[in-house]
Coordinates of C-alpha atoms in Angstrom, one line a residue:
Chain K
X4 CA -16.4 4.1 -9.1
X5 CA -17.9 7.1 -7.2
X6 CA -16.5 5.7 -3.9
X7 CA -13.1 5.3 -5.4
X8 CA -12.9 9.0 -6.5
X9 CA -14.3 10.0 -3.1
X10 CA -11.5 8.1 -1.4
X11 CA -8.9 9.9 -3.6
X12 CA -10.2 13.3 -2.7
X13 CA -10.4 12.4 1.0
X14 CA -6.7 11.8 0.8
X15 CA -5.7 15.0 -1.1
X16 CA -8.0 17.7 0.1
X17 CA -6.1 18.1 3.4
X18 CA -2.8 17.7 1.6
X19 CA -0.9 21.0 1.4
X20 CA 1.4 20.1 -1.5
X21 CA -1.6 19.5 -3.7
X22 CA -3.0 23.0 -3.0
X23 CA 0.4 24.7 -3.4
X24 CA 0.9 23.1 -6.9
X25 CA -2.6 23.8 -8.1
X26 CA -2.6 27.3 -6.6
X27 CA 0.7 28.0 -8.4
X28 CA -0.7 26.8 -11.7
X29 CA -4.0 28.6 -11.3
X30 CA -2.3 31.9 -10.3
X31 CA 0.5 31.8 -12.8
X32 CA -1.6 30.9 -15.9
X33 CA -3.6 34.2 -16.2
X34 CA -0.6 36.2 -14.9
X35 CA 1.8 34.8 -17.4
X36 CA -0.8 35.0 -20.2
X37 CA -1.4 38.7 -19.4
X38 CA 2.4 39.3 -19.2
X39 CA 3.0 37.8 -22.7
X40 CA 0.3 40.0 -24.2
X41 CA 1.9 43.1 -22.7
X42 CA 5.3 42.4 -24.2
X43 CA 6.3 43.9 -27.5
X44 CA 6.9 47.5 -28.4
X45 CA 5.6 50.2 -30.6
X46 CA 5.9 48.2 -33.8
X47 CA 5.1 44.7 -32.7
X48 CA 2.1 44.0 -30.4
X49 CA 1.2 40.8 -28.8
X50 CA -2.1 42.0 -27.4
X51 CA -4.0 40.1 -30.2
X52 CA -3.2 36.9 -28.4
X53 CA -6.2 37.6 -26.1
X54 CA -8.7 37.7 -29.0
X55 CA -11.2 35.0 -30.1
X56 CA -10.6 32.6 -31.6
X57 CA -6.8 32.7 -31.3
X58 CA -7.1 32.9 -27.5
X59 CA -7.9 29.1 -27.3
X60 CA -4.8 28.0 -29.1
X61 CA -2.7 30.5 -27.2
X62 CA -4.0 29.8 -23.7
X63 CA -3.9 26.0 -24.2
X64 CA -0.3 26.2 -25.5
X65 CA 0.7 28.2 -22.4
X66 CA -1.4 25.7 -20.2
X67 CA 0.5 22.8 -21.7
X68 CA 3.7 24.0 -20.0
X69 CA 1.9 24.1 -16.7
X70 CA 0.8 20.5 -17.4
X71 CA 4.3 19.5 -16.4
X72 CA 3.6 20.9 -12.9
X73 CA 0.3 19.1 -12.6
X74 CA 2.1 15.9 -13.8
X75 CA 4.6 16.5 -11.0
X76 CA 1.7 16.7 -8.5
X77 CA 0.5 13.3 -9.8
X78 CA 4.0 11.8 -9.5
X79 CA 4.1 13.0 -5.8
X80 CA 0.6 11.7 -5.0
X81 CA 1.3 8.3 -6.5
X82 CA 4.8 7.9 -5.0
X83 CA 3.2 8.8 -1.6
X84 CA 1.1 5.7 -1.9
X85 CA 4.2 3.6 -2.1
X86 CA 6.4 5.5 0.4
X87 CA 3.6 5.7 3.0
X88 CA 2.9 2.0 2.1
X89 CA -0.8 3.0 1.9
X90 CA -1.3 1.2 -1.4
X91 CA -0.2 -2.0 0.4
X92 CA -2.6 -1.1 3.2
X93 CA -5.5 -0.5 0.8
X94 CA -5.0 -3.9 -0.7
X95 CA -4.9 -5.5 2.8
X96 CA -8.1 -3.6 3.7
X97 CA -9.9 -4.7 0.6
X98 CA -9.0 -2.9 -2.6
X99 CA -7.2 -4.6 -5.5
X100 CA -4.8 -3.5 -8.2
X101 CA -7.6 -2.7 -10.6
X102 CA -9.1 -0.3 -8.0
X103 CA -5.7 1.4 -7.7
X104 CA -5.5 2.0 -11.5
X105 CA -9.1 3.1 -11.8
X106 CA -8.7 5.4 -8.8
X107 CA -5.7 7.1 -10.3
X108 CA -7.1 7.3 -13.7
X109 CA -10.3 8.9 -12.3
X110 CA -8.1 11.3 -10.3
X111 CA -6.1 12.2 -13.5
X112 CA -9.2 12.7 -15.5
X113 CA -10.7 14.9 -12.8
X114 CA -7.5 17.0 -12.7
X115 CA -7.6 17.4 -16.5
X116 CA -11.2 18.4 -16.3
X117 CA -10.6 21.1 -13.7
X118 CA -7.6 22.4 -15.6
X119 CA -9.5 22.6 -18.9
X120 CA -12.4 24.2 -17.1
X121 CA -10.1 26.8 -15.6
X122 CA -8.5 27.5 -18.9
X123 CA -11.9 28.0 -20.4
X124 CA -12.8 30.5 -17.8
X125 CA -9.5 32.4 -18.2
X126 CA -9.6 32.2 -22.0
X127 CA -13.2 33.4 -22.0
X128 CA -12.5 36.3 -19.7
X129 CA -9.5 37.4 -21.7
X130 CA -11.3 37.0 -25.0
X131 CA -14.4 38.9 -23.8
X132 CA -12.6 41.7 -22.2
X133 CA -10.1 42.3 -25.0
X134 CA -12.8 42.5 -27.7
X135 CA -11.5 43.5 -31.1
X136 CA -13.0 40.4 -32.7
X137 CA -16.5 39.5 -33.9
X138 CA -15.8 35.8 -34.0
X139 CA -18.0 33.6 -31.8
X140 CA -16.2 32.4 -28.7
X141 CA -16.9 28.8 -29.6
X142 CA -14.8 28.9 -32.7
X143 CA -11.6 26.9 -32.2
X144 CA -12.8 25.9 -28.7
X145 CA -11.7 22.4 -29.8
X146 CA -8.3 23.3 -28.5
X147 CA -9.7 23.0 -24.9
X148 CA -10.7 19.4 -25.7
X149 CA -7.3 18.7 -27.1
X150 CA -5.7 20.3 -24.1
X151 CA -7.8 18.0 -21.9
X152 CA -6.5 14.9 -23.7
X153 CA -2.9 16.3 -23.5
X154 CA -3.3 16.9 -19.7
X155 CA -4.4 13.3 -19.3
X156 CA -1.5 12.2 -21.5
X157 CA 1.2 14.0 -19.4
X158 CA -0.4 12.7 -16.2
X159 CA -0.5 9.2 -17.5
X160 CA 3.2 9.4 -18.2
X161 CA 3.5 10.6 -14.6
X162 CA 1.5 7.6 -13.5
X163 CA 3.6 5.1 -15.3
X164 CA 6.9 6.7 -14.1
X165 CA 5.8 6.8 -10.5
X166 CA 4.5 3.3 -10.5
X167 CA 7.7 2.0 -12.0
X168 CA 10.2 4.0 -10.0
X169 CA 8.2 4.5 -6.7
X170 CA 10.8 7.0 -5.2
X171 CA 9.4 10.5 -5.4
X172 CA 12.7 12.4 -6.1
X173 CA 13.8 10.0 -8.8
X174 CA 10.4 9.9 -10.4
X175 CA 10.1 13.6 -10.7
X176 CA 13.6 13.8 -12.3
X177 CA 12.7 11.0 -14.7
X178 CA 9.3 12.5 -15.5
X179 CA 10.8 16.0 -16.2
X180 CA 13.6 14.6 -18.3
X181 CA 11.5 12.2 -20.2
X182 CA 11.2 14.6 -23.1
X183 CA 15.0 14.9 -23.3
X184 CA 15.5 11.2 -23.0
X185 CA 13.0 10.7 -25.8
X186 CA 14.8 13.1 -28.1
X187 CA 18.0 11.2 -27.7
X188 CA 16.3 7.9 -28.6
X189 CA 14.6 9.6 -31.5
X190 CA 18.0 10.4 -33.1
X191 CA 18.5 6.7 -33.7
X192 CA 15.1 6.2 -35.3
X193 CA 14.5 7.0 -39.0
X194 CA 11.9 9.5 -40.2
X195 CA 8.9 9.4 -40.0
X196 CA 8.8 6.9 -37.1
X197 CA 10.7 9.2 -34.9
X198 CA 7.7 11.6 -35.1
X199 CA 5.4 9.1 -33.3
X200 CA 7.2 9.0 -30.0
X201 CA 4.8 9.5 -27.0
X202 CA 6.2 12.7 -25.4
X203 CA 6.4 14.4 -28.8
X204 CA 2.9 13.3 -29.8
X205 CA 1.5 14.5 -26.5
X206 CA 3.5 17.8 -26.7
X207 CA 2.3 18.4 -30.2
X208 CA -1.3 18.3 -29.2
X209 CA -1.2 21.9 -28.3
X210 CA 0.7 23.3 -31.4
X211 CA 2.9 26.3 -30.9
X212 CA 0.8 29.2 -32.2
X213 CA 3.8 31.2 -33.1
X214 CA 5.2 28.4 -35.4
X215 CA 1.8 28.2 -37.0
X216 CA 1.9 31.9 -37.7
X217 CA 5.3 31.6 -39.4
X218 CA 4.0 28.7 -41.5
X219 CA 1.0 30.5 -42.9
X220 CA 2.8 33.8 -43.4
X221 CA 2.4 34.5 -47.2
X222 CA 5.6 35.5 -48.9
X223 CA 7.9 33.5 -46.8
X224 CA 9.4 31.1 -49.2
X225 CA 11.8 29.3 -46.9
X226 CA 10.2 26.0 -46.1
X227 CA 9.7 25.6 -42.4
X228 CA 11.1 22.2 -41.6
X229 CA 9.3 22.0 -38.3
X230 CA 5.9 22.9 -39.8
X231 CA 6.4 20.6 -42.7
X232 CA 7.1 17.6 -40.6
X233 CA 4.0 18.1 -38.5
X234 CA 1.6 15.2 -38.4
X235 CA -2.0 16.4 -38.8
X236 CA -3.6 17.3 -35.5
X237 CA -6.4 14.7 -35.8
X238 CA -3.8 11.9 -36.3
X239 CA -1.8 13.2 -33.4
X240 CA -5.0 13.2 -31.3
X241 CA -5.8 9.6 -32.2
X242 CA -2.2 8.4 -31.6
X243 CA -2.2 10.2 -28.2
X244 CA -5.4 8.5 -27.1
X245 CA -3.9 5.2 -28.1
X246 CA -0.7 6.0 -26.1
X247 CA -2.8 6.9 -23.0
X248 CA -4.6 3.6 -23.0
X249 CA -1.2 1.8 -23.5
X250 CA 0.2 3.7 -20.5
X251 CA -2.7 2.6 -18.3
X252 CA -2.3 -1.0 -19.5
X253 CA 1.5 -1.0 -18.8
X254 CA 0.9 0.5 -15.4
X255 CA -1.5 -2.3 -14.6
X256 CA 1.0 -4.8 -15.9
X257 CA 3.8 -3.4 -13.7
X258 CA 1.5 -3.6 -10.7
X259 CA 0.5 -7.2 -11.2
X260 CA 4.0 -8.4 -11.8
X261 CA 5.5 -6.9 -8.6
X262 CA 4.9 -7.8 -5.0
X263 CA 3.4 -5.0 -3.1
X264 CA 6.2 -4.0 -0.8
Chain U
X27 CA -15.7 -27.1 12.7
X28 CA -15.5 -24.8 9.7
X29 CA -12.2 -23.8 8.2
X30 CA -11.8 -20.1 8.1
X31 CA -8.5 -20.3 6.3
X32 CA -7.2 -23.1 4.3
X33 CA -3.6 -22.9 3.1
X34 CA -2.6 -25.4 0.5
X35 CA 1.0 -26.0 -0.4
X36 CA 2.1 -22.4 -0.6
X37 CA 5.7 -21.7 -1.6
X38 CA 7.5 -18.4 -2.0
X39 CA 11.1 -17.5 -2.9
X40 CA 12.9 -14.2 -2.9
X41 CA 15.6 -14.9 -5.5
X42 CA 17.6 -17.9 -4.2
X43 CA 16.2 -17.6 -0.7
X44 CA 13.3 -19.9 -0.1
X45 CA 11.0 -17.9 2.3
X46 CA 8.2 -20.4 2.4
X47 CA 8.3 -24.1 1.5
X48 CA 5.1 -25.9 0.7
X49 CA 3.1 -24.7 3.7
X50 CA -0.2 -26.4 4.3
X51 CA -2.3 -25.2 7.3
X52 CA -5.9 -25.1 8.3
X53 CA -7.3 -22.5 10.7
X54 CA -10.7 -23.1 12.1
X55 CA -13.4 -20.8 13.4
X56 CA -12.9 -19.5 16.9
X57 CA -9.2 -20.4 17.1
X58 CA -6.6 -18.0 18.2
X59 CA -3.9 -19.2 16.0
X60 CA -0.3 -18.2 16.7
X61 CA 2.3 -18.4 14.0
X62 CA 5.6 -18.8 15.8
X63 CA 9.1 -18.7 14.5
X64 CA 12.4 -16.8 14.7
X65 CA 13.1 -13.8 12.5
X66 CA 13.1 -14.8 8.9
X67 CA 11.1 -17.9 9.4
X68 CA 8.4 -16.9 7.0
X69 CA 5.7 -15.6 9.3
X70 CA 5.1 -12.2 7.7
X71 CA 5.5 -13.8 4.2
X72 CA 2.7 -16.2 5.1
X73 CA 0.5 -13.4 6.2
X74 CA 1.5 -11.2 3.2
X75 CA 0.4 -14.0 0.9
X76 CA -3.0 -14.7 2.6
X77 CA -3.7 -10.9 2.4
X78 CA -2.7 -10.7 -1.3
X79 CA 0.1 -8.3 -1.1
X80 CA 2.6 -11.0 -2.0
X81 CA 2.2 -13.3 -4.9
X82 CA 2.9 -17.0 -4.0
X83 CA 5.1 -18.9 -6.4
X84 CA 3.0 -22.1 -5.9
X85 CA 0.0 -23.2 -3.9
X86 CA -3.4 -21.7 -3.1
X87 CA -5.5 -20.7 -0.2
X88 CA -9.2 -20.0 0.5
X89 CA -11.0 -17.8 3.0
X90 CA -14.2 -19.5 4.3
X91 CA -14.0 -22.0 1.5
X92 CA -13.9 -19.3 -1.2
X93 CA -11.2 -18.1 -3.5
X94 CA -9.5 -15.0 -2.1
X95 CA -10.8 -11.7 -3.4
X96 CA -11.0 -8.1 -2.3
X97 CA -14.4 -8.8 -0.9
X98 CA -13.0 -11.5 1.5
X99 CA -10.4 -9.0 2.6
X100 CA -12.9 -6.3 3.4
X101 CA -14.3 -8.6 6.1
X102 CA -10.9 -9.3 7.7
X103 CA -9.3 -6.9 10.1
X104 CA -5.6 -6.8 9.4
X105 CA -2.4 -5.4 10.7
X106 CA 0.6 -6.3 8.7
X107 CA 4.1 -5.2 9.9
X108 CA 4.2 -1.4 10.3
X109 CA 1.1 0.8 10.7
X110 CA 0.6 2.4 7.3
X111 CA -1.3 5.7 7.3
X112 CA -1.1 9.2 5.6
X113 CA 1.2 11.2 8.0
X114 CA -0.5 14.5 7.1
X115 CA -4.0 13.2 7.9
X116 CA -5.5 13.0 11.4
X117 CA -6.3 9.7 13.0
X118 CA -10.0 10.2 12.3
X119 CA -9.3 11.2 8.6
X120 CA -7.1 8.1 8.1
X121 CA -9.7 5.8 9.6
X122 CA -12.5 7.3 7.6
X123 CA -10.6 6.3 4.4
X124 CA -10.3 2.8 5.7
X125 CA -14.1 2.8 6.4
X126 CA -14.8 3.8 2.8
X127 CA -12.6 1.0 1.5
X128 CA -14.1 -1.6 3.8
X129 CA -17.6 -0.3 3.2
X130 CA -18.2 0.2 6.9
X131 CA -20.3 2.9 8.5
X132 CA -18.2 5.9 9.5
X133 CA -19.7 5.9 13.0
X134 CA -17.3 2.9 13.6
X135 CA -14.3 5.4 13.7
X136 CA -15.1 6.8 17.2
X137 CA -15.9 3.3 18.6
X138 CA -12.6 1.8 17.6
X139 CA -10.7 4.9 18.7
X140 CA -12.2 4.5 22.1
X141 CA -11.4 0.8 22.2
X142 CA -7.7 1.5 21.8
X143 CA -7.8 4.6 24.0
X144 CA -7.0 7.1 21.2
X145 CA -10.2 9.1 21.1
X146 CA -8.6 12.1 22.8
X147 CA -6.1 12.2 19.9
X148 CA -8.6 11.6 17.1
X149 CA -7.9 15.0 15.5
X150 CA -4.1 14.9 15.8
X151 CA -2.1 14.2 12.7
X152 CA -0.7 10.7 12.4
X153 CA 2.9 12.0 12.1
X154 CA 2.7 13.5 15.6
X155 CA 2.0 10.0 17.1
X156 CA 4.5 8.0 19.1
X157 CA 5.3 4.4 17.9
X158 CA 3.0 2.9 20.4
X159 CA 0.1 5.2 19.4
X160 CA 0.7 4.4 15.7
X161 CA 0.5 0.7 16.6
X162 CA -2.7 1.3 18.5
X163 CA -4.2 3.2 15.6
X164 CA -3.4 0.2 13.3
X165 CA -5.2 -2.1 15.7
X166 CA -8.1 0.3 15.8
X167 CA -8.2 0.2 12.0
X168 CA -8.2 -3.6 12.1
X169 CA -11.2 -3.5 14.4
X170 CA -13.3 -1.3 12.0
X171 CA -16.5 -3.1 11.1
X172 CA -16.2 -5.6 13.9
X173 CA -14.8 -8.3 11.6
X174 CA -15.1 -12.0 12.5
X175 CA -11.5 -12.7 11.5
X176 CA -8.4 -10.8 12.4
X177 CA -4.9 -11.1 11.1
X178 CA -2.4 -9.5 13.4
X179 CA 1.3 -9.4 12.7
X180 CA 3.2 -8.8 16.0
X181 CA 0.3 -6.7 17.4
X182 CA 2.2 -5.6 20.5
X183 CA 5.3 -4.4 18.6
X184 CA 6.6 -1.1 19.9
X185 CA 4.2 -0.9 22.8
X186 CA 5.1 -0.2 26.5
X187 CA 4.2 -2.8 29.2
X188 CA 0.9 -1.1 29.9
X189 CA 0.1 -1.0 26.2
X190 CA 1.0 -4.6 25.7
X191 CA -1.3 -5.6 28.6
X192 CA -4.1 -3.5 27.1
X193 CA -3.8 -5.0 23.6
X194 CA -3.6 -8.4 25.0
X195 CA -6.8 -7.8 26.9
X196 CA -8.4 -6.6 23.7
X197 CA -7.3 -9.7 21.9
X198 CA -8.6 -12.0 24.6
X199 CA -11.9 -10.2 24.6
X200 CA -12.2 -10.7 20.9
X201 CA -11.3 -14.3 21.3
X202 CA -14.0 -14.7 23.9
X203 CA -16.5 -13.3 21.5
X204 CA -15.7 -16.3 19.3
X205 CA -13.6 -14.4 16.7
X206 CA -10.9 -16.2 14.7
X207 CA -7.6 -14.5 15.3
X208 CA -4.5 -15.3 13.3
X209 CA -1.4 -13.9 14.9
X210 CA 2.3 -13.9 14.1
X211 CA 4.7 -13.4 16.9
X212 CA 8.1 -14.2 18.2
X213 CA 7.2 -13.3 21.7
X214 CA 6.5 -16.7 23.4
X215 CA 4.9 -15.2 26.4
X216 CA 2.4 -13.4 24.2
X217 CA 1.5 -16.5 22.3
X218 CA 1.2 -18.6 25.5
X219 CA -1.2 -16.0 27.0
X220 CA -3.4 -15.6 24.0
X221 CA -3.3 -18.5 21.6
X222 CA -5.2 -21.7 21.5
X223 CA -3.3 -23.2 18.6
X224 CA 0.1 -22.7 17.2
X225 CA 2.2 -23.4 14.1
X226 CA 6.0 -23.3 14.3
X227 CA 7.9 -22.2 11.3
X228 CA 11.6 -22.3 10.7
X229 CA 13.3 -21.1 7.5
X230 CA 10.1 -21.4 5.6
X231 CA 9.3 -24.9 6.8
X232 CA 6.4 -25.9 9.0
X233 CA 7.9 -27.8 11.9
X234 CA 4.8 -28.6 13.7
X235 CA 1.3 -27.4 14.5
X236 CA -1.7 -28.1 16.7
X237 CA -3.2 -27.1 20.1
X238 CA -0.8 -25.1 22.1
X239 CA -0.6 -27.6 25.1
X240 CA 0.7 -30.4 22.9
X241 CA 3.1 -28.3 20.8
X242 CA 4.8 -26.2 23.4
X243 CA 4.4 -28.9 26.1
X244 CA 2.8 -26.7 28.6
X245 CA 2.5 -30.0 30.6
X246 CA 4.0 -30.0 34.0
X247 CA 7.5 -31.3 34.6
X248 CA 8.9 -33.0 37.7
X249 CA 12.3 -32.1 38.9
X250 CA 14.3 -34.5 41.1
X251 CA 17.7 -34.5 42.6
X252 CA 19.8 -36.7 44.9
X253 CA 23.4 -37.3 45.9
X254 CA 24.3 -39.4 42.9
X255 CA 22.7 -38.2 39.8
X256 CA 24.0 -41.0 37.5
X257 CA 22.4 -43.7 39.7
X258 CA 19.2 -41.6 40.0
X259 CA 19.0 -41.2 36.3
X260 CA 19.5 -45.0 35.7
X261 CA 16.9 -45.8 38.4
X262 CA 14.4 -43.3 37.0
X263 CA 14.6 -44.8 33.6
X264 CA 13.4 -48.1 35.0
X265 CA 10.3 -46.6 36.7
X266 CA 7.0 -47.1 34.8
X267 CA 5.4 -44.0 33.6
X268 CA 8.5 -41.8 33.5
X269 CA 9.6 -40.2 30.3
X270 CA 11.6 -37.3 28.8
X271 CA 14.4 -37.6 31.4
X272 CA 17.1 -34.9 31.0
X273 CA 19.7 -33.4 33.2
X274 CA 20.1 -29.7 33.6
X275 CA 22.5 -28.4 36.2
X276 CA 22.4 -30.5 39.3
X277 CA 18.8 -31.6 38.7
X278 CA 16.9 -34.1 36.6
X279 CA 13.8 -33.1 34.8
X280 CA 11.2 -35.7 33.7
X281 CA 7.6 -36.1 32.7
X282 CA 5.1 -38.4 34.3
X283 CA 2.4 -40.2 32.6
X284 CA -1.3 -39.3 33.2
X285 CA -2.5 -40.4 36.7
X286 CA 1.0 -40.6 38.2
X287 CA 2.1 -37.9 40.6
X288 CA 5.2 -37.0 42.6
X289 CA 4.1 -39.2 45.6
X290 CA 4.1 -42.1 43.2
X291 CA 7.6 -41.2 42.0
X292 CA 8.9 -40.7 45.5
X293 CA 7.6 -44.1 46.6
X294 CA 9.0 -45.9 43.5
X295 CA 12.4 -44.4 44.1
X296 CA 12.3 -45.3 47.7
X297 CA 11.4 -48.9 46.8
X298 CA 14.5 -49.0 44.7
X299 CA 16.7 -47.7 47.6
X300 CA 17.1 -44.1 46.5
X301 CA 16.2 -41.2 48.7
X302 CA 15.5 -38.1 46.7
X303 CA 16.8 -34.9 48.2
X304 CA 14.3 -32.9 46.3
X305 CA 11.1 -33.6 44.3
X306 CA 9.3 -30.6 42.9
X307 CA 6.8 -29.8 40.2
X308 CA 7.6 -27.2 37.7
X309 CA 5.7 -25.6 34.8
X310 CA 7.5 -26.5 31.7
X311 CA 10.0 -24.0 30.3
X312 CA 8.2 -22.6 27.3
X313 CA 11.4 -21.0 25.9
X314 CA 13.4 -24.2 26.3
X315 CA 10.7 -26.1 24.5
X316 CA 10.6 -23.7 21.7
X317 CA 14.3 -23.5 21.3
X318 CA 14.3 -27.3 21.3
X319 CA 11.7 -27.3 18.5
X320 CA 13.5 -24.9 16.2
X321 CA 16.9 -26.5 16.7

C-alpha cells in the first residue's frame, strides 16, 4: 500500500500540470474568501463570514467549487495513464487492476486530505484574525470532515469518467457537465427519488450557507422550496459514502471487462 | 527440461476477427524462442495474453508451472509494442518507477542504462528522446532486476543498423547466460541470428514450431544446371538420396540426404550420361522457406 502511493507521487511530483492546478486552488481559495467578505456596502456586511463557527460552513462551501478543479486534475492524471499507455506498462511490469484502483483511491484520499487540511488552516487563520466571536474554533468543524468526503466523492466521479472515457479532453467535458446531465435525467424521475442522484448528493454535502440563512430567518413566511426538500445532512453523508464505494466498484468492473489497450 | 511457459489452447477474437485460434506452445528454459509471422498473424496478441494485458476468450497458460499473477510478471522483463513511459519524466525517473513496481533495487537503474548506452542521457526527459533511444530505454527497463525470462516484441524496431547490431549483441549475451527469451519478430534475419527455436503463426493459427534448423530449413541446398533442364530433372529424381527438387530460373535446387555430397551427385549424374555444367552448394533461402511456409 505504502509502495503504491509512493509510486503515484513519483509520477506527479515532477508533473507541472499538477502543481499549476493545486497552486491555483490554494491561491484562489483564501483570495476569493477574503474578497467575498469585503463585498457588501454600508448597510449589508459580509465580514461575519470569517467568524467561528460559521467560517467552517462558509469556507467549505467555497472549497466545494474548487473541488471541481481538483477533480479535473484527477481526470488528467488518470487519462494520462491510458494515453501514455503507462497503465498497460504497469500491468506488464507486475501490477494488476486491483493495484491500479487502490493506487488511484489512495491518491484521491491523499488529495482530499491535503485540501481539507489546507481549508482548516485557511479557516482557522480567518476565524482567529477576524475575532468577534467567543465560540470555540472546534464548533461546527464537522464541515471539514464533510468536505473531505465530498472531495473524495467528486474525485471518484472523475475516476469513473476517466476510466470509462480514457480521452482527456472528452473526460474533462463529461466530468464538468455531469451535474447538468444529471439534472436533465432528474426531470424524468419522481420526487423524492430525484433527490438521491449522486452529483446532487455530493454537492449537497456542503450546504449553501446563504440558503440556510434564508431558511432560518424568522418572520419569513414564504416556504423555501429548496430548503424544505433538503435531505438531512447525516442521510446525505451516508448516501454519499455508499455512492463513493459504488463508484470504486464500477471502476474496477470497467477495468476488468476491457482489454488494456 | 523445465517449461518456462506453457500455453494451452488459447483463443482470442476481436469482434468477428479471429486473432488467435487454439494456440498451444511450450517454451523451455534456455530457449531463445522466436514467434514469427506476417503482420496480423497474432504475435503481439499472444504476447499480450501471456503478459495479462489482453483477456483470452479461451485457454490458459502457466509461467514456470504456476498460474499467472502479478508476481510472475515482476520476474519477467518485457517489452510489448511501443515503449511506454511518462514523457515529462527523465529516463532515470521513469526507470525508478519501474524498479518500485518490480520491487527491484534502484541501483539497477544506472546498470541497465549503461547496458543500452543511455547513461549520458539519464537525466533527459523521455519526450526529448529519438525513436531509437526510446526503444533502447524500453529494453533497459526490461533488463531491470536481471530477470531470467525476457519477452521482447520486435526489440529492434525503430533502431538504426548500429543500434540493431548492439541490441542483437545484448540479446545473444543474455541467451548465452542461459536466460529464456521469447521474441516476436517479422524480421527473418533477426530471428535466424538470435533464435534457437521458432513458431510460425499465420492468421492466428500455429503453422509449425520446433528448432530453427528444422523449421526454416537452414540445411544446405545443392544447385545444379545443364543444357537440358527437363532431362536433368528427370534423371535427378531417379538418384538415391535426392529430395525437394525444384526449378528456379535456369537452375535446379535440391536437397541431399545425410552423408551424400556434391561429388556423389556429380558421379551419379555422370553415370547416367549427364554432364552438369554447374554444381554448387548454397545456404537455403530463409525468406523463400518462410514465404513457402505461410503460403
